[in-house]
Every structure is written in structure tokens, then in C-alpha cells.
XYZ file of C-alpha atoms in Angstrom:
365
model
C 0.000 0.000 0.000
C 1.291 3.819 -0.330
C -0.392 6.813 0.193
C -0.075 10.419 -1.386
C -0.300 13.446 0.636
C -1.351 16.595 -1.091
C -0.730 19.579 0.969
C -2.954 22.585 0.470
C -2.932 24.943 3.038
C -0.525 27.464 1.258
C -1.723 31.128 0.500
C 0.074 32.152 -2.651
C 0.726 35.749 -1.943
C 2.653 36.526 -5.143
C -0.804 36.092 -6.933
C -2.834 38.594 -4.917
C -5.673 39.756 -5.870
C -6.530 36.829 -7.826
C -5.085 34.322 -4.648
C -6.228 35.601 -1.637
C -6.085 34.066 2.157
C -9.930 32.467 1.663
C -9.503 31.049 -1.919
C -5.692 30.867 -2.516
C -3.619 29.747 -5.633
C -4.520 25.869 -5.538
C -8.342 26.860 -6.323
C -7.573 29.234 -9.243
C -8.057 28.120 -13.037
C -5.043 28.669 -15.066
C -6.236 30.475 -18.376
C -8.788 28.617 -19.846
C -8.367 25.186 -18.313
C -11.413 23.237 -17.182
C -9.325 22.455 -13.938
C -8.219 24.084 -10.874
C -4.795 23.220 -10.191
C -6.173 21.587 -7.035
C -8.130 19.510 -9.085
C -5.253 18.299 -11.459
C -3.107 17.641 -8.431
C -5.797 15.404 -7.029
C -6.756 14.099 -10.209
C -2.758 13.081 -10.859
C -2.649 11.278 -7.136
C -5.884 9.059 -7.656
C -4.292 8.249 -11.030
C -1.167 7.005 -9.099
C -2.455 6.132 -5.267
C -6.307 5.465 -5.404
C -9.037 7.506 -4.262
C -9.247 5.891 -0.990
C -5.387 6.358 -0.512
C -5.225 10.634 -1.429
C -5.117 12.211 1.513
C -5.235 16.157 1.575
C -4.134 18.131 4.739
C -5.358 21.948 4.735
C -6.201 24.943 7.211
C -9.407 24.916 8.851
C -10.518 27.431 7.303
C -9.898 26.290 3.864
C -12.083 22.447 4.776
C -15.363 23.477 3.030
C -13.446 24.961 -0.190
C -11.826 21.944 -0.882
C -14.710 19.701 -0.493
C -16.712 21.821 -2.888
C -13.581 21.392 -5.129
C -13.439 17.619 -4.737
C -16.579 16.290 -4.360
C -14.915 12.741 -4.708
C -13.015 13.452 -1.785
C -13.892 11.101 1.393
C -14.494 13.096 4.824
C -11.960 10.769 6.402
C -8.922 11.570 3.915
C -8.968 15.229 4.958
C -6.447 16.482 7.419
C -7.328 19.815 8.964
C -4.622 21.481 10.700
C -5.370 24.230 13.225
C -3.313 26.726 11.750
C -0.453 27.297 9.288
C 2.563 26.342 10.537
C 4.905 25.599 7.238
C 5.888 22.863 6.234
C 7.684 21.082 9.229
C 4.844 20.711 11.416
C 2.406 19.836 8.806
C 3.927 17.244 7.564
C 4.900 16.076 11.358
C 1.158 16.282 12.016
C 0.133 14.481 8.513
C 2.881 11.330 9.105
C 1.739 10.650 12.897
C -2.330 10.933 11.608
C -1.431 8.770 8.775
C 0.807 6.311 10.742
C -2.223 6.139 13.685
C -5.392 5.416 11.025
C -3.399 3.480 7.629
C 0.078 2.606 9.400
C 3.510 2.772 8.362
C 2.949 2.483 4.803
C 4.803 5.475 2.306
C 3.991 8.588 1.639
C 4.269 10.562 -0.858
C 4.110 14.394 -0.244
C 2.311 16.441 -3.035
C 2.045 20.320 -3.761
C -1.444 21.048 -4.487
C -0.677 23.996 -6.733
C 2.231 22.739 -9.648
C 1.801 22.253 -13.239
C 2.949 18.893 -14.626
C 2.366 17.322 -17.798
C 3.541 14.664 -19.503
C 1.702 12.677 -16.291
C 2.266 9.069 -17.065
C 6.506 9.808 -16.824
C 5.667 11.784 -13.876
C 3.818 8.708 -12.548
C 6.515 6.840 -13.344
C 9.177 8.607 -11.392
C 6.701 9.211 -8.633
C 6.622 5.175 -8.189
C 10.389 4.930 -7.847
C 10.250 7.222 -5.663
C 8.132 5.270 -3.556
C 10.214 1.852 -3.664
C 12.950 4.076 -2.562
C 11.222 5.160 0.041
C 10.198 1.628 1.510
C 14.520 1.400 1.985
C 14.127 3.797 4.691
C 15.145 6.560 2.466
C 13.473 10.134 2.594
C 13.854 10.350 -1.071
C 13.188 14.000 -2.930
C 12.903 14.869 -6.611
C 14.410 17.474 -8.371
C 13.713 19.128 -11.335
C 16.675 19.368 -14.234
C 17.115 22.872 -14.350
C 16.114 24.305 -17.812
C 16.961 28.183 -17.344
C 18.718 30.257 -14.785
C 16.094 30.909 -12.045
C 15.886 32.617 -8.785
C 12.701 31.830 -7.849
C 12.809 28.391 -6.796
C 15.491 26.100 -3.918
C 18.431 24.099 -5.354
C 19.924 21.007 -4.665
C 23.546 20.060 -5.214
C 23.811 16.461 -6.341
C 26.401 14.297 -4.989
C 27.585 10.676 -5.509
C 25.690 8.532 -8.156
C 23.987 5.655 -5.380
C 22.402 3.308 -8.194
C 19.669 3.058 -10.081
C 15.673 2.268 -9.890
C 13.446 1.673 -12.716
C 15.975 2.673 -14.989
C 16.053 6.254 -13.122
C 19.412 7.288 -11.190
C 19.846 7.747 -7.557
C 22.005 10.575 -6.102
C 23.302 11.637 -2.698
C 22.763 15.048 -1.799
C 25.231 17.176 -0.884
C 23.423 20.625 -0.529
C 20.428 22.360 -0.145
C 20.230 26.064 -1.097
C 17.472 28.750 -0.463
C 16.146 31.049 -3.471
C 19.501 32.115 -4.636
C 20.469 35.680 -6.318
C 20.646 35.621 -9.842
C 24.397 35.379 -10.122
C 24.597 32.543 -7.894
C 21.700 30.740 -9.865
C 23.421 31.500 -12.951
C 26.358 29.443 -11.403
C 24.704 26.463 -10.374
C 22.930 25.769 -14.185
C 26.188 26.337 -16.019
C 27.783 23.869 -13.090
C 24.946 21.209 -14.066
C 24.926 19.512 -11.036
C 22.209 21.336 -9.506
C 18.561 20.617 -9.384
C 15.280 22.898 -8.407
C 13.935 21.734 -5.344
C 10.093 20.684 -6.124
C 9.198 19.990 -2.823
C 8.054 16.671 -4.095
C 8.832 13.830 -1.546
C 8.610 10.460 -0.279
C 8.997 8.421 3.059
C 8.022 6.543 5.158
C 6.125 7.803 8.263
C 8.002 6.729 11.088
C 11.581 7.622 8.944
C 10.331 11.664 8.871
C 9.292 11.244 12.327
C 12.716 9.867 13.523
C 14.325 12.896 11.381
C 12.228 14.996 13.410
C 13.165 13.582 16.611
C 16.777 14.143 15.716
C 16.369 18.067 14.112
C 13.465 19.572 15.698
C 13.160 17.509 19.040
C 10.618 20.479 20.213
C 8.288 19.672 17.492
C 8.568 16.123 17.969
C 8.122 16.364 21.585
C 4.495 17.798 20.134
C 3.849 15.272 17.560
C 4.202 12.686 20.518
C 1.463 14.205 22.504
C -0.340 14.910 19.045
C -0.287 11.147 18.435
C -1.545 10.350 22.001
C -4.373 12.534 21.531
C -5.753 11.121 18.243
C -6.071 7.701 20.473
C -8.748 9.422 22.078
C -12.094 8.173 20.164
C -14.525 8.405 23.296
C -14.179 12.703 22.971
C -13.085 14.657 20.204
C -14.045 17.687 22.122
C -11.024 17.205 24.212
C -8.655 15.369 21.061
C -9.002 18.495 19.480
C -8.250 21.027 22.229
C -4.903 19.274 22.733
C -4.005 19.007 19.292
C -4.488 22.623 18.848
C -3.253 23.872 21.748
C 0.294 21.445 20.962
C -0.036 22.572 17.568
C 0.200 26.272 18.426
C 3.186 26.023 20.634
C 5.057 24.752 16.871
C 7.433 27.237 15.604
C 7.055 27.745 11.385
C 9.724 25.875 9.930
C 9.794 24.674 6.776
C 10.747 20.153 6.013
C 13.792 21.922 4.201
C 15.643 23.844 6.191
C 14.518 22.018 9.893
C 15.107 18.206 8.640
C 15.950 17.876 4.722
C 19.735 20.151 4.561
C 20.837 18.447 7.839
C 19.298 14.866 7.089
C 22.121 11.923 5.924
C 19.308 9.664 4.689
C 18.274 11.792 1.328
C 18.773 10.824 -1.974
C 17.722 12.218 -5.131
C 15.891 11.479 -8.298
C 16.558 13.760 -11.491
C 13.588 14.307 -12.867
C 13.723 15.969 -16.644
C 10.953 13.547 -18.293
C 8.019 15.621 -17.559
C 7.168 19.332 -17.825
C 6.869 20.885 -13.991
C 6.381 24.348 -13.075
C 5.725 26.304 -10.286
C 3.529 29.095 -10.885
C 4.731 31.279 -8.104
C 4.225 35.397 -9.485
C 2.360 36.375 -11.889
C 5.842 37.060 -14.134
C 6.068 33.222 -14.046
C 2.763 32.786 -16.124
C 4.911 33.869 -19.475
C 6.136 30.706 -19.346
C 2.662 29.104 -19.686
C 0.614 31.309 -21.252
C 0.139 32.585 -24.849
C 1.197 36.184 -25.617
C 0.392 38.326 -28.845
C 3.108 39.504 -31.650
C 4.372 42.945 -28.861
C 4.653 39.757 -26.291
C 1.375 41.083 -24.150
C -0.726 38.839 -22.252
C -4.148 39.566 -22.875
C -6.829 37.998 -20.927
C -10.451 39.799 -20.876
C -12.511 42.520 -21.852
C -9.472 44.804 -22.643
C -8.287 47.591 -25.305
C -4.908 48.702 -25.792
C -2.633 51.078 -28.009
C 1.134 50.835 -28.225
C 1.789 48.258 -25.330
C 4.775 45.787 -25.187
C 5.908 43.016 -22.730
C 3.087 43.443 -20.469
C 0.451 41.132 -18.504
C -3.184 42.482 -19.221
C -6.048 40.872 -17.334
C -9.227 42.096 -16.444
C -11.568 39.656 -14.322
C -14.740 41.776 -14.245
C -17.423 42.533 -17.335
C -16.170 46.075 -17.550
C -13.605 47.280 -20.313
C -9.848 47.577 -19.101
C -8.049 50.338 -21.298
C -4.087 50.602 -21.873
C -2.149 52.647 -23.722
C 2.081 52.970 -23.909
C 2.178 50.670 -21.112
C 6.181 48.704 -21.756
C 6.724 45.749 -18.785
C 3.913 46.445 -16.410
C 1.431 43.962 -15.283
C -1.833 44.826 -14.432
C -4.633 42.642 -12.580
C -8.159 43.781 -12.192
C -10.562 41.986 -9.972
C -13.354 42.269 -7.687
C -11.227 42.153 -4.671
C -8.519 44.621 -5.890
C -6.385 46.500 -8.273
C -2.253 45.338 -8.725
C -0.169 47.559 -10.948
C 3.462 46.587 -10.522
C 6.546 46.301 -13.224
C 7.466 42.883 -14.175
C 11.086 43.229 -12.297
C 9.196 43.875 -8.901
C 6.777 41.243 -8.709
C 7.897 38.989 -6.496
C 7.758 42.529 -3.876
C 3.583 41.573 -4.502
C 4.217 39.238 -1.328
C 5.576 41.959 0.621
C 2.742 44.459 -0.260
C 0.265 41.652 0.589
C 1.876 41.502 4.330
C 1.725 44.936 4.512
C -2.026 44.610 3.442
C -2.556 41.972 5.898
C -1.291 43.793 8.866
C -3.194 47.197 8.299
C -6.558 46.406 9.706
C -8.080 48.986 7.280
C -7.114 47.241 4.242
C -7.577 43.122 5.683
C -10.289 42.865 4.097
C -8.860 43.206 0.668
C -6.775 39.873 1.383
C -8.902 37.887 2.750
């Protein structure tokens, strides 16, 4: 048996005012596609894992979304944290649920909000992965680097280890945070690096032990966590102690609190299927169509004499634009962005600043 994981609690920041903190980038339609990328993620794990064996773990707040997006979805497979936390804690919380109702079976942990095609190769490598993982192995894949990009984490392959389903197995030596452009420039003319897709697979009690060893504080947690979901007689009182443990959790993401310091990683290159992260709205050049000045134009819009610019306009009203050069533009019902293409990834830090202004919360929410 294995299990996939699909976490979907993220917020998405980068795509404010389209992703906002009550319907965030997972839910949102790319262009014209008949799926959310929610949807496609959940639609690639059931292809892989089973219906009864895709799991999704999400804020509390986020529960009835995601059951209106996945009707299919049973009530037991979704795991509702009581807050945010990052990445550490959630998956903590997900491996000692999982390991408590389906056992120590592996898991495979899935961003809900990625787009992948070329899905039978990806379900290919995703099944290696898995094998791998039932060594003991907390086995990650990473992404051949096609172009030099800051916006994602790198790893630095090591020692070749063997090989699985005709798919090589490396060592890592390094993990690196979102690196400037110079350095990223360096590591894909270098060729041994990979982009971190915060794909994974393990085994429960392997993370667990990782935890124990990094983050004994969190684990401490998880221990009193896993007590608590033993409790069947009142989930009044399971649920106060799991959120009152659970708020006590520091945010920390798997990478930099277990994965850089852990000696039981290895690696598999993955460069068989398209993957992308759509993480600004600068990143959707790479997936959607643009016309002969290389504008994006999505919805009721006019323009003179633009070039290189993202148009789109979300309401039934017309959006004019003239001389515009590198700007994007986003019209919704929740809000107005205006911002030049070599600042958008600042969109993040204006939504924060949105966020804690309690006149303009609303706006984000």
C-alpha cells in the first residue's frame, strides 16, 4: 500500500488579488483550463495512489473549499490542521495521523498547486520514488534545471547511489534557499544542480525519527499529538490538545529544519516531464500565450502601443491601456495590482503589509 499526501494549506501571496487568504492559488483556473490546479493535483494522485489512498491536509478554514472542489473526496482523507505552521509541522502532524489510522505504509508528499504534464513519466518517477522510500530513504525529486532561475530552492547532487526503474539515484550534498541571480546563474552552467520541487517520499516513522533528531521540540508535540488522536470516546477534548500542541510549533519549513541536515536523502533527477511552479504572476509567461508585442491579454481589454506586459481584467467592464512597456496589471473584484514585471515577487511583501493594516484586511482575505 502507499499513500499520497497533497498539501494545500498554502496562501500564494505573489498572486494577490486573484489568490487571496480564503480562496488561494490551488483553487484558481489557469487560463482557460477546465481544472483548478487543485483539481489536477488530485486528479494526478488518484491516477497514481487510489481515491481511498489521497489524503489532503489543509487549514481549517480552507475544509469546506476543498470539499466543494473535490466532491470525490472522502471526509476521512482530509487532514485539517489548526493553523499554518509551514511545512515542518504539517507534515509532522500528517505522518503521525497517517501512521495512527493506515500505518507505516509510504507517503508521498504532493504540492497542491504545480503544473505537470507529460503525467504518465511523472507517474513513473513518482513510483520509484516510492520503492525508494520503503529502503528507509526520505527520497526528494528534483527538477533538471532548464533556465537560470531565482525563484525556486536548489539542490547540489552528490555521488551517483544506483539506479531504480531505470532512473538514477544521487546523494545530496546541498540544499540552497532562493539564490540571487548570479549565484543561480552558477549552479545551471555547473549542471549539477537541481530545483527543489518539494516533491517527496517516506516513510512515516523515517520523517518522524528525522524529526526527533532536528526539531526535538516539534517532535516532543507530535508525541502528545499522536496520544491525543487515540482518544475516540471525545473529540471535544482530542481536538483542544491538538491545537493547543499545535500552536506552541514554531514555522519551519521540512527543508531547512530536517531535509539540509538529514544523511538519509537521496535524489531522483527528474527531466521527463514538464513541472512548473507558478509562483508570481511574471512566471505565467512561461505558460501562457502572448500576442506579436509579447502582451498577455486575458479579458474585456483595449490597448494602443503596449509591449511586454500582462493584461487581465476579471470583471465585465472594459480595461483600457495605452504605452504601457513591462507592467502587469490585474483587475478583480477584490482589488487593483499595478506593478513592473522586475518587482513582482515585492507583490508578497505588499500583501503583508495589506494583511497587517486592519483597514485594508479585508482586501486579502
Amino acid at each position: 500500500m502507499k499513500i499520497a499526501l497533497i498539501m494545500a494549506g498554502g496562501f500564494g501571496k505573489r498572486l494577490w488579488p486573484e489568490s487571496r487568504v480564503s480562496y488561494p492559488k490551488q483553487f484558481l483556473k489557469i487560463d482557460n483550463d477546465e481544472e483548478s490546479l487543485l483539481q489536477a493535483s488530485y486528479r494526478r494522485a488518484t491516477h497514481i495512489f487510489g481515491l481511498g489512498n489521497t489524503y489532503i491536509v489543509t487549514r481549517k478554514e480552507l475544509e469546506e473549499a476543498i470539499v466543494l472542489q473535490l466532491p470525490k473526496l472522502p471526509q476521512d482523507n482530509i487532514i485539517v490542521e489548526p493553523q499554518g505552521k509551514d511545512t515542518a509541522p504539517c507534515i509532522g502532524f500528517s505522518s503521525v495521523w497517517i501512521k495512527e489510522k493506515r500505518g507505516d505504509v509510504p507517503i508521498t508528499v504532493l504540492p497542491a498547486d504545480h503544473i505537470i504534464k507529460n503525467e504518465e513519466k511523472f507517474a513513473h518517477i513518482i513510483l520509484a520514488a516510492v520503492q525508494q522510500a520503503e529502503k528507509d530513504f526520505l527520497v526528494t525529486i528534483g527538477i533538471k534545471p532548464t533556465r537560470v532561475e531565482t525563484g525556486y530552492g536548489y539542490l547540489r547532487i552528490g555521488k551517483k547511489i544506483g539506479k531504480l526503474n531505470n532512473l538514477s539515484l544521487f546523494k545530496i550534498d546541498r540544499f540552497t534557499e532562493k539564490p540571487s541571480y548570479k549565484k543561480a546563474k552558477e549552479f545551471f552552467e555547473q549542471g549539477n544542480f537541481l530545483w527543489n520541487a518539494g516533491i517527496f517520499a517516506w516513510k512515516p516513522s523515517i520523517i518522524l525519527n528525522e524529526i526527533k533528531k532536528f526539531l526535538p521540540d516539534i517532535y516532543k508535540g507530535l508525541n502528545k499529538i499522536e496520544r491525543a488522536l487515540k482518544i475516540d470516546e471525545n473529540k471535544d477534548k482530542r481536538n483542544e490538545i491538538i491545537k493547543e500542541v499545535y500552536s506552541s510549533f514554531p514555522k519551519i519549513s521540512i527543508d531547512y529544519g530536517v531535509m539540509e541536515k538529514s544523511s538519509s536523502v537521496v535524489a531522483i533527477p527528474a527531466d521527463c516531464f514538464f513541472w512548473d511552479d507558478i509562483g508570481s504572476w511574471q512566471s505565467l509567461e512561461r505558460i501562457l500565450s502572448k500576442d506579436k508585442e509579447g502582451n498577455i491579454i486575458r479579458g474585456v481589454i483595449k490597448g494602443i502601443e503596449n509591449n511586454n506586459c500582462t493584461l487581465m481584467n476579471k470583471e465585465d467592464k472594459i480595461l483600457g491601456a495605452i504605452g504601457l512597456s513591462n507592467l502587469i496589471v490585474i483587475n478583480t473584484k477584490n482589488g487593483i495590482l499595478v506593478v513592473n514585471k522586475d518587482k513582482a515577487p515585492k507583490v508578497k511583501d505588499l500583501v503583508d503589509r495589506l494583511l497587517s493594516d486592519k483597514r485594508f484586511k479585508k482586501y486579502v482575505q
